[in-house]
Amino acid sequence: MSRRRALRRFVAAACIVAGAATAQAQVARMEILSIPSATLTDEEFLTGDKGGKPVSLGAELRLPRGGTARLPAVVLLHGSGGIGNSVVAWAQYFNEMGVASLVVDSFSARGIANTVADQAQLGRLAMIVDAYRALDVLARHPRIDPARVAVIGFSRGAQSALYASMRRFQRDYAPAGREFAAYIAFYAPCGTRFGQDEEVSDHPIRLFHGTAHDYNPVAPCREYVQCLRAAKKDVQLTEYAGAFHVFDEPALVRPFKLDKAQTTRNCELAEGRNGVVLNQKSYKPFSYADPCVEYGPTVAFDEQAYTGSRKAVAALLAEVLRP
C-alpha cells in the first residue's frame, strides 16, 4: 500500500469515528503526520535487529485550544481491533486537559484491518518501535515539549506501552536522549517474560486491569508488578472488580463474546535464546497454533472502571506533564 493511500485511509477512519464537529470543538488544529517506522518480527526485535521492512504510518495529532506555548502530549497505541471509539474518546479527553494527542495507526499502512482473529499478522512487539518513532517525530514538532510526552496503550497496544519502558529496548530502538514521561497500560497482556524485563525506566508505570478479564488475565500482571516493585520501580497496578476487557468502551453496555478472537490467556511464554519466544509448557517456539491458544474472550463496559481509570490517568498526567 502506498504512503499516500495509507494516510488517506487513516484520515477517513479518524473522521468517521471521531466526528468532525466534536473534534473542531476541542482542538485548535489537527494534523496528519507520517511516522517512519519498520516492521520487525518478535525474533528480530528481541535480537536488536535495526532492519525490518520500512513503513510510513499515519498518525493524527490534535493540538488543544489555548495559547501558543509548547504543549505536553500523549501517544496513543490501539489494540487488536484498530482505532476504535474508546481510543478516540481518550484523545478527546486529553485535549480537554490541554494536552495534545497523537493517535498512531499501526495497521493500515501494513495492510492490516485488525488482528483479532489472527494475531500472527504482526509481531507482538512491533508497536514498541512505532511508539519510539512517534516520540521522535513529536520531539521535533514546534508545538510539542519533547520532555513532556507520555504513552498510553490498550490491549495489544498496552503491551507495547508497558514494555517500551524496558531499558534494553530503549537502548536498541528509542531516539537518543529521549524517553516517555510515563507508561500507561490498559488491560495489557503480561504473560510473556523477557530478558532483563525488570530493568525499566524510573518514570511512572501504571497498569489498569479488570479482575473478570478473560482475554488478558490480570494474574501475570500482578506477578510482573511485584517484580518491578522489588526492583524499587515506580509502578502501580489498579484492578477493578468484575471488569472485563475494553471496560472503557461505553458502547459495550452488555457483555459480548468475541467467538473468533484469539487469546493466550492460558499460555506461559518466555524469551529464549536468539530472541525466540518459547512456550514454557512444551519448551518449543511459540505459535498461535499451540494448544494453549484459545478463543472466545468477553468484552464489556464497566462504569466504575471507566470513571476511576479516567480520574487516575488525569491525576497522573497532571503530575508528570506539568511544566
GROMACS .gro file of N, CA and C in nm, residues 183-281:
model
  297
  183TYR      N    1   0.434   0.565   3.137
  183TYR     CA    2   0.394   0.448   3.057
  183TYR      C    3   0.263   0.396   3.115
  184ILE      N    4   0.155   0.403   3.036
  184ILE     CA    5   0.022   0.369   3.085
  184ILE      C    6  -0.034   0.254   3.002
  185ALA      N    7  -0.075   0.147   3.069
  185ALA     CA    8  -0.121   0.026   3.000
  185ALA      C    9  -0.259  -0.016   3.048
  186PHE      N   10  -0.354  -0.023   2.955
  186PHE     CA   11  -0.490  -0.066   2.987
  186PHE      C   12  -0.509  -0.210   2.941
  187TYR      N   13  -0.546  -0.296   3.036
  187TYR     CA   14  -0.570  -0.440   3.016
  187TYR      C   15  -0.463  -0.502   2.927
  188ALA      N   16  -0.338  -0.489   2.974
  188ALA     CA   17  -0.222  -0.537   2.898
  188ALA      C   18  -0.202  -0.688   2.911
  189PRO      N   19  -0.150  -0.753   2.807
  189PRO     CA   20  -0.105  -0.891   2.819
  189PRO      C   21   0.032  -0.892   2.889
  190CYS      N   22   0.043  -0.961   3.000
  190CYS     CA   23   0.169  -0.966   3.075
  190CYS      C   24   0.223  -1.108   3.084
  191GLY      N   25   0.174  -1.197   2.999
  191GLY     CA   26   0.206  -1.338   3.011
  191GLY      C   27   0.335  -1.383   2.946
  192THR      N   28   0.418  -1.290   2.900
  192THR     CA   29   0.547  -1.325   2.841
  192THR      C   30   0.658  -1.260   2.922
  193ARG      N   31   0.754  -1.340   2.964
  193ARG     CA   32   0.870  -1.286   3.035
  193ARG      C   33   0.985  -1.265   2.936
  194PHE      N   34   1.042  -1.145   2.942
  194PHE     CA   35   1.151  -1.111   2.853
  194PHE      C   36   1.280  -1.096   2.932
  195GLY      N   37   1.391  -1.118   2.867
  195GLY     CA   38   1.519  -1.098   2.932
  195GLY      C   39   1.537  -0.954   2.977
  196GLN      N   40   1.583  -0.935   3.099
  196GLN     CA   41   1.608  -0.802   3.157
  196GLN      C   42   1.479  -0.719   3.170
  197ASP      N   43   1.363  -0.787   3.184
  197ASP     CA   44   1.238  -0.710   3.190
  197ASP      C   45   1.214  -0.642   3.324
  198GLU      N   46   1.304  -0.661   3.420
  198GLU     CA   47   1.294  -0.589   3.547
  198GLU      C   48   1.374  -0.458   3.543
  199GLU      N   49   1.452  -0.440   3.436
  199GLU     CA   50   1.530  -0.317   3.420
  199GLU      C   51   1.449  -0.220   3.335
  200VAL      N   52   1.373  -0.136   3.403
  200VAL     CA   53   1.281  -0.045   3.334
  200VAL      C   54   1.309   0.100   3.373
  201SER      N   55   1.239   0.189   3.308
  201SER     CA   56   1.251   0.332   3.333
  201SER      C   57   1.220   0.366   3.479
  202ASP      N   58   1.276   0.477   3.524
  202ASP     CA   59   1.242   0.528   3.656
  202ASP      C   60   1.117   0.615   3.652
  203HIS      N   61   1.065   0.640   3.534
  203HIS     CA   62   0.942   0.718   3.522
  203HIS      C   63   0.822   0.629   3.557
  204PRO      N   64   0.709   0.691   3.589
  204PRO     CA   65   0.592   0.614   3.636
  204PRO      C   66   0.542   0.512   3.532
  205ILE      N   67   0.509   0.394   3.581
  205ILE     CA   68   0.447   0.288   3.501
  205ILE      C   69   0.314   0.254   3.568
  206ARG      N   70   0.205   0.265   3.494
  206ARG     CA   71   0.072   0.244   3.553
  206ARG      C   72  -0.006   0.144   3.469
  207LEU      N   73  -0.060   0.043   3.534
  207LEU     CA   74  -0.142  -0.059   3.468
  207LEU      C   75  -0.283  -0.054   3.524
  208PHE      N   76  -0.382  -0.071   3.435
  208PHE     CA   77  -0.523  -0.074   3.474
  208PHE      C   78  -0.585  -0.202   3.417
  209HIS      N   79  -0.652  -0.278   3.504
  209HIS     CA   80  -0.698  -0.410   3.464
  209HIS      C   81  -0.830  -0.444   3.534
  210GLY      N   82  -0.900  -0.543   3.480
  210GLY     CA   83  -1.023  -0.592   3.541
  210GLY      C   84  -1.005  -0.733   3.596
  211THR      N   85  -1.068  -0.762   3.708
  211THR     CA   86  -1.050  -0.894   3.770
  211THR      C   87  -1.126  -1.004   3.696
  212ALA      N   88  -1.228  -0.967   3.617
  212ALA     CA   89  -1.305  -1.067   3.543
  212ALA      C   90  -1.250  -1.088   3.402
  213HIS      N   91  -1.138  -1.028   3.376
  213HIS     CA   92  -1.078  -1.028   3.242
  213HIS      C   93  -1.042  -1.170   3.197
  214ASP      N   94  -1.099  -1.215   3.084
  214ASP     CA   95  -1.067  -1.347   3.032
  214ASP      C   96  -1.000  -1.339   2.894
  215TYR      N   97  -0.951  -1.222   2.859
  215TYR     CA   98  -0.877  -1.201   2.735
  215TYR      C   99  -0.728  -1.199   2.766
  216ASN      N  100  -0.688  -1.102   2.849
  216ASN     CA  101  -0.552  -1.093   2.902
  216ASN      C  102  -0.564  -1.091   3.054
  217PRO      N  103  -0.568  -1.205   3.120
  217PRO     CA  104  -0.593  -1.210   3.264
  217PRO      C  105  -0.495  -1.124   3.344
  218VAL      N  106  -0.541  -1.078   3.460
  218VAL     CA  107  -0.463  -0.986   3.540
  218VAL      C  108  -0.351  -1.054   3.618
  219ALA      N  109  -0.361  -1.183   3.645
  219ALA     CA  110  -0.264  -1.251   3.732
  219ALA      C  111  -0.118  -1.233   3.688
  220PRO      N  112  -0.084  -1.252   3.560
  220PRO     CA  113   0.056  -1.231   3.520
  220PRO      C  114   0.103  -1.087   3.541
  221CYS      N  115   0.011  -0.991   3.530
  221CYS     CA  116   0.048  -0.851   3.554
  221CYS      C  117   0.078  -0.830   3.702
  222ARG      N  118   0.003  -0.897   3.790
  222ARG     CA  119   0.033  -0.887   3.932
  222ARG      C  120   0.175  -0.934   3.960
  223GLU      N  121   0.212  -1.047   3.902
  223GLU     CA  122   0.345  -1.103   3.923
  223GLU      C  123   0.453  -1.010   3.871
  224TYR      N  124   0.430  -0.954   3.752
  224TYR     CA  125   0.530  -0.865   3.693
  224TYR      C  126   0.546  -0.738   3.777
  225VAL      N  127   0.434  -0.683   3.822
  225VAL     CA  128   0.439  -0.562   3.904
  225VAL      C  129   0.513  -0.588   4.034
  226GLN      N  130   0.493  -0.704   4.094
  226GLN     CA  131   0.566  -0.739   4.216
  226GLN      C  132   0.716  -0.741   4.191
  227CYS      N  133   0.757  -0.794   4.077
  227CYS     CA  134   0.899  -0.796   4.042
  227CYS      C  135   0.955  -0.655   4.027
  228LEU      N  136   0.877  -0.567   3.963
  228LEU     CA  137   0.922  -0.429   3.944
  228LEU      C  138   0.927  -0.353   4.075
  229ARG      N  139   0.832  -0.381   4.162
  229ARG     CA  140   0.836  -0.316   4.294
  229ARG      C  141   0.957  -0.361   4.373
  230ALA      N  142   0.991  -0.489   4.362
  230ALA     CA  143   1.109  -0.540   4.430
  230ALA      C  144   1.235  -0.472   4.379
  231ALA      N  145   1.229  -0.427   4.252
  231ALA     CA  146   1.342  -0.355   4.193
  231ALA      C  147   1.334  -0.205   4.220
  232LYS      N  148   1.239  -0.165   4.307
  232LYS     CA  149   1.224  -0.025   4.350
  232LYS      C  150   1.179   0.068   4.238
  233LYS      N  151   1.095   0.017   4.148
  233LYS     CA  152   1.046   0.099   4.039
  233LYS      C  153   0.913   0.164   4.073
  234ASP      N  154   0.883   0.274   4.006
  234ASP     CA  155   0.759   0.349   4.028
  234ASP      C  156   0.648   0.285   3.945
  235VAL      N  157   0.587   0.181   3.997
  235VAL     CA  158   0.486   0.105   3.923
  235VAL      C  159   0.364   0.081   4.011
  236GLN      N  160   0.247   0.088   3.950
  236GLN     CA  161   0.121   0.060   4.020
  236GLN      C  162   0.027  -0.016   3.928
  237LEU      N  163  -0.042  -0.113   3.985
  237LEU     CA  164  -0.147  -0.186   3.915
  237LEU      C  165  -0.279  -0.158   3.983
  238THR      N  166  -0.373  -0.103   3.908
  238THR     CA  167  -0.507  -0.078   3.960
  238THR      C  168  -0.602  -0.181   3.903
  239GLU      N  169  -0.671  -0.254   3.991
  239GLU     CA  170  -0.764  -0.357   3.949
  239GLU      C  171  -0.908  -0.315   3.979
  240TYR      N  172  -0.997  -0.345   3.887
  240TYR     CA  173  -1.139  -0.313   3.904
  240TYR      C  174  -1.218  -0.443   3.911
  241ALA      N  175  -1.284  -0.462   4.023
  241ALA     CA  176  -1.356  -0.587   4.049
  241ALA      C  177  -1.466  -0.608   3.946
  242GLY      N  178  -1.467  -0.726   3.885
  242GLY     CA  179  -1.573  -0.763   3.791
  242GLY      C  180  -1.562  -0.703   3.653
  243ALA      N  181  -1.455  -0.626   3.625
  243ALA     CA  182  -1.442  -0.560   3.495
  243ALA      C  183  -1.380  -0.654   3.393
  244PHE      N  184  -1.430  -0.645   3.267
  244PHE     CA  185  -1.382  -0.726   3.156
  244PHE      C  186  -1.290  -0.643   3.067
  245HIS      N  187  -1.253  -0.703   2.955
  245HIS     CA  188  -1.171  -0.637   2.854
  245HIS      C  189  -1.248  -0.519   2.794
  246VAL      N  190  -1.176  -0.413   2.757
  246VAL     CA  191  -1.235  -0.291   2.699
  246VAL      C  192  -1.341  -0.232   2.791
  247PHE      N  193  -1.309  -0.226   2.919
  247PHE     CA  194  -1.405  -0.172   3.017
  247PHE      C  195  -1.428  -0.022   3.001
  248ASP      N  196  -1.347   0.043   2.914
  248ASP     CA  197  -1.360   0.187   2.893
  248ASP      C  198  -1.435   0.221   2.765
  249GLU      N  199  -1.512   0.127   2.711
  249GLU     CA  200  -1.591   0.150   2.590
  249GLU      C  201  -1.740   0.152   2.625
  250PRO      N  202  -1.800   0.272   2.643
  250PRO     CA  203  -1.940   0.282   2.685
  250PRO      C  204  -2.039   0.216   2.589
  251ALA      N  205  -2.000   0.197   2.463
  251ALA     CA  206  -2.093   0.135   2.367
  251ALA      C  207  -2.119  -0.012   2.399
  252LEU      N  208  -2.030  -0.074   2.475
  252LEU     CA  209  -2.044  -0.216   2.508
  252LEU      C  210  -2.123  -0.231   2.638
  253VAL      N  211  -2.248  -0.188   2.633
  253VAL     CA  212  -2.331  -0.188   2.754
  253VAL      C  213  -2.350  -0.329   2.808
  254ARG      N  214  -2.368  -0.425   2.718
  254ARG     CA  215  -2.385  -0.564   2.760
  254ARG      C  216  -2.261  -0.644   2.722
  255PRO      N  217  -2.221  -0.739   2.807
  255PRO     CA  218  -2.106  -0.823   2.775
  255PRO      C  219  -2.123  -0.891   2.639
  256PHE      N  220  -2.015  -0.894   2.562
  256PHE     CA  221  -2.019  -0.951   2.428
  256PHE      C  222  -1.902  -1.047   2.412
  257LYS      N  223  -1.930  -1.168   2.365
  257LYS     CA  224  -1.826  -1.268   2.347
  257LYS      C  225  -1.771  -1.263   2.206
  258LEU      N  226  -1.640  -1.251   2.195
  258LEU     CA  227  -1.573  -1.248   2.065
  258LEU      C  228  -1.534  -1.391   2.029
  259ASP      N  229  -1.624  -1.460   1.961
  259ASP     CA  230  -1.606  -1.603   1.936
  259ASP      C  231  -1.479  -1.638   1.861
  260LYS      N  232  -1.436  -1.551   1.769
  260LYS     CA  233  -1.320  -1.583   1.685
  260LYS      C  234  -1.191  -1.516   1.732
  261ALA      N  235  -1.197  -1.447   1.844
  261ALA     CA  236  -1.078  -1.377   1.892
  261ALA      C  237  -0.981  -1.472   1.960
  262GLN      N  238  -0.854  -1.465   1.919
  262GLN     CA  239  -0.751  -1.548   1.980
  262GLN      C  240  -0.707  -1.489   2.114
  263THR      N  241  -0.684  -1.576   2.211
  263THR     CA  242  -0.632  -1.532   2.339
  263THR      C  243  -0.524  -1.628   2.388
  264THR      N  244  -0.420  -1.572   2.444
  264THR     CA  245  -0.312  -1.653   2.502
  264THR      C  246  -0.326  -1.658   2.654
  265ARG      N  247  -0.449  -1.648   2.704
  265ARG     CA  248  -0.472  -1.640   2.849
  265ARG      C  249  -0.417  -1.759   2.925
  266ASN      N  250  -0.406  -1.875   2.861
  266ASN     CA  251  -0.353  -1.994   2.929
  266ASN      C  252  -0.214  -2.034   2.879
  267CYS      N  253  -0.149  -1.941   2.810
  267CYS     CA  254  -0.014  -1.968   2.762
  267CYS      C  255   0.089  -1.907   2.858
  268GLU      N  256   0.195  -1.981   2.884
  268GLU     CA  257   0.307  -1.934   2.962
  268GLU      C  258   0.426  -1.921   2.867
  269LEU      N  259   0.465  -1.795   2.841
  269LEU     CA  260   0.566  -1.770   2.739
  269LEU      C  261   0.687  -1.700   2.799
  270ALA      N  262   0.802  -1.725   2.738
  270ALA     CA  263   0.924  -1.660   2.785
  270ALA      C  264   1.024  -1.652   2.671
  271GLU      N  265   1.104  -1.547   2.673
  271GLU     CA  266   1.208  -1.531   2.572
  271GLU      C  267   1.318  -1.634   2.593
  272GLY      N  268   1.354  -1.703   2.487
  272GLY     CA  269   1.464  -1.798   2.492
  272GLY      C  270   1.587  -1.744   2.423
  273ARG      N  271   1.673  -1.831   2.379
  273ARG     CA  272   1.795  -1.789   2.312
  273ARG      C  273   1.765  -1.735   2.173
  274ASN      N  274   1.847  -1.639   2.131
  274ASN     CA  275   1.837  -1.581   1.996
  274ASN      C  276   1.701  -1.519   1.968
  275GLY      N  277   1.637  -1.466   2.072
  275GLY     CA  278   1.511  -1.393   2.055
  275GLY      C  279   1.390  -1.478   2.026
  276VAL      N  280   1.400  -1.608   2.045
  276VAL     CA  281   1.286  -1.697   2.019
  276VAL      C  282   1.196  -1.701   2.142
  277VAL      N  283   1.067  -1.674   2.124
  277VAL     CA  284   0.970  -1.681   2.234
  277VAL      C  285   0.924  -1.826   2.247
  278LEU      N  286   0.942  -1.882   2.366
  278LEU     CA  287   0.914  -2.023   2.389
  278LEU      C  288   0.785  -2.044   2.466
  279ASN      N  289   0.714  -2.151   2.432
  279ASN     CA  290   0.602  -2.199   2.511
  279ASN      C  291   0.662  -2.273   2.629
  280GLN      N  292   0.640  -2.225   2.750
  280GLN     CA  293   0.704  -2.282   2.867
  280GLN      C  294   0.654  -2.422   2.902
  281LYS      N  295   0.542  -2.461   2.847
  281LYS     CA  296   0.491  -2.596   2.872
  281LYS      C  297   0.555  -2.699   2.781
   0.00000   0.00000   0.00000
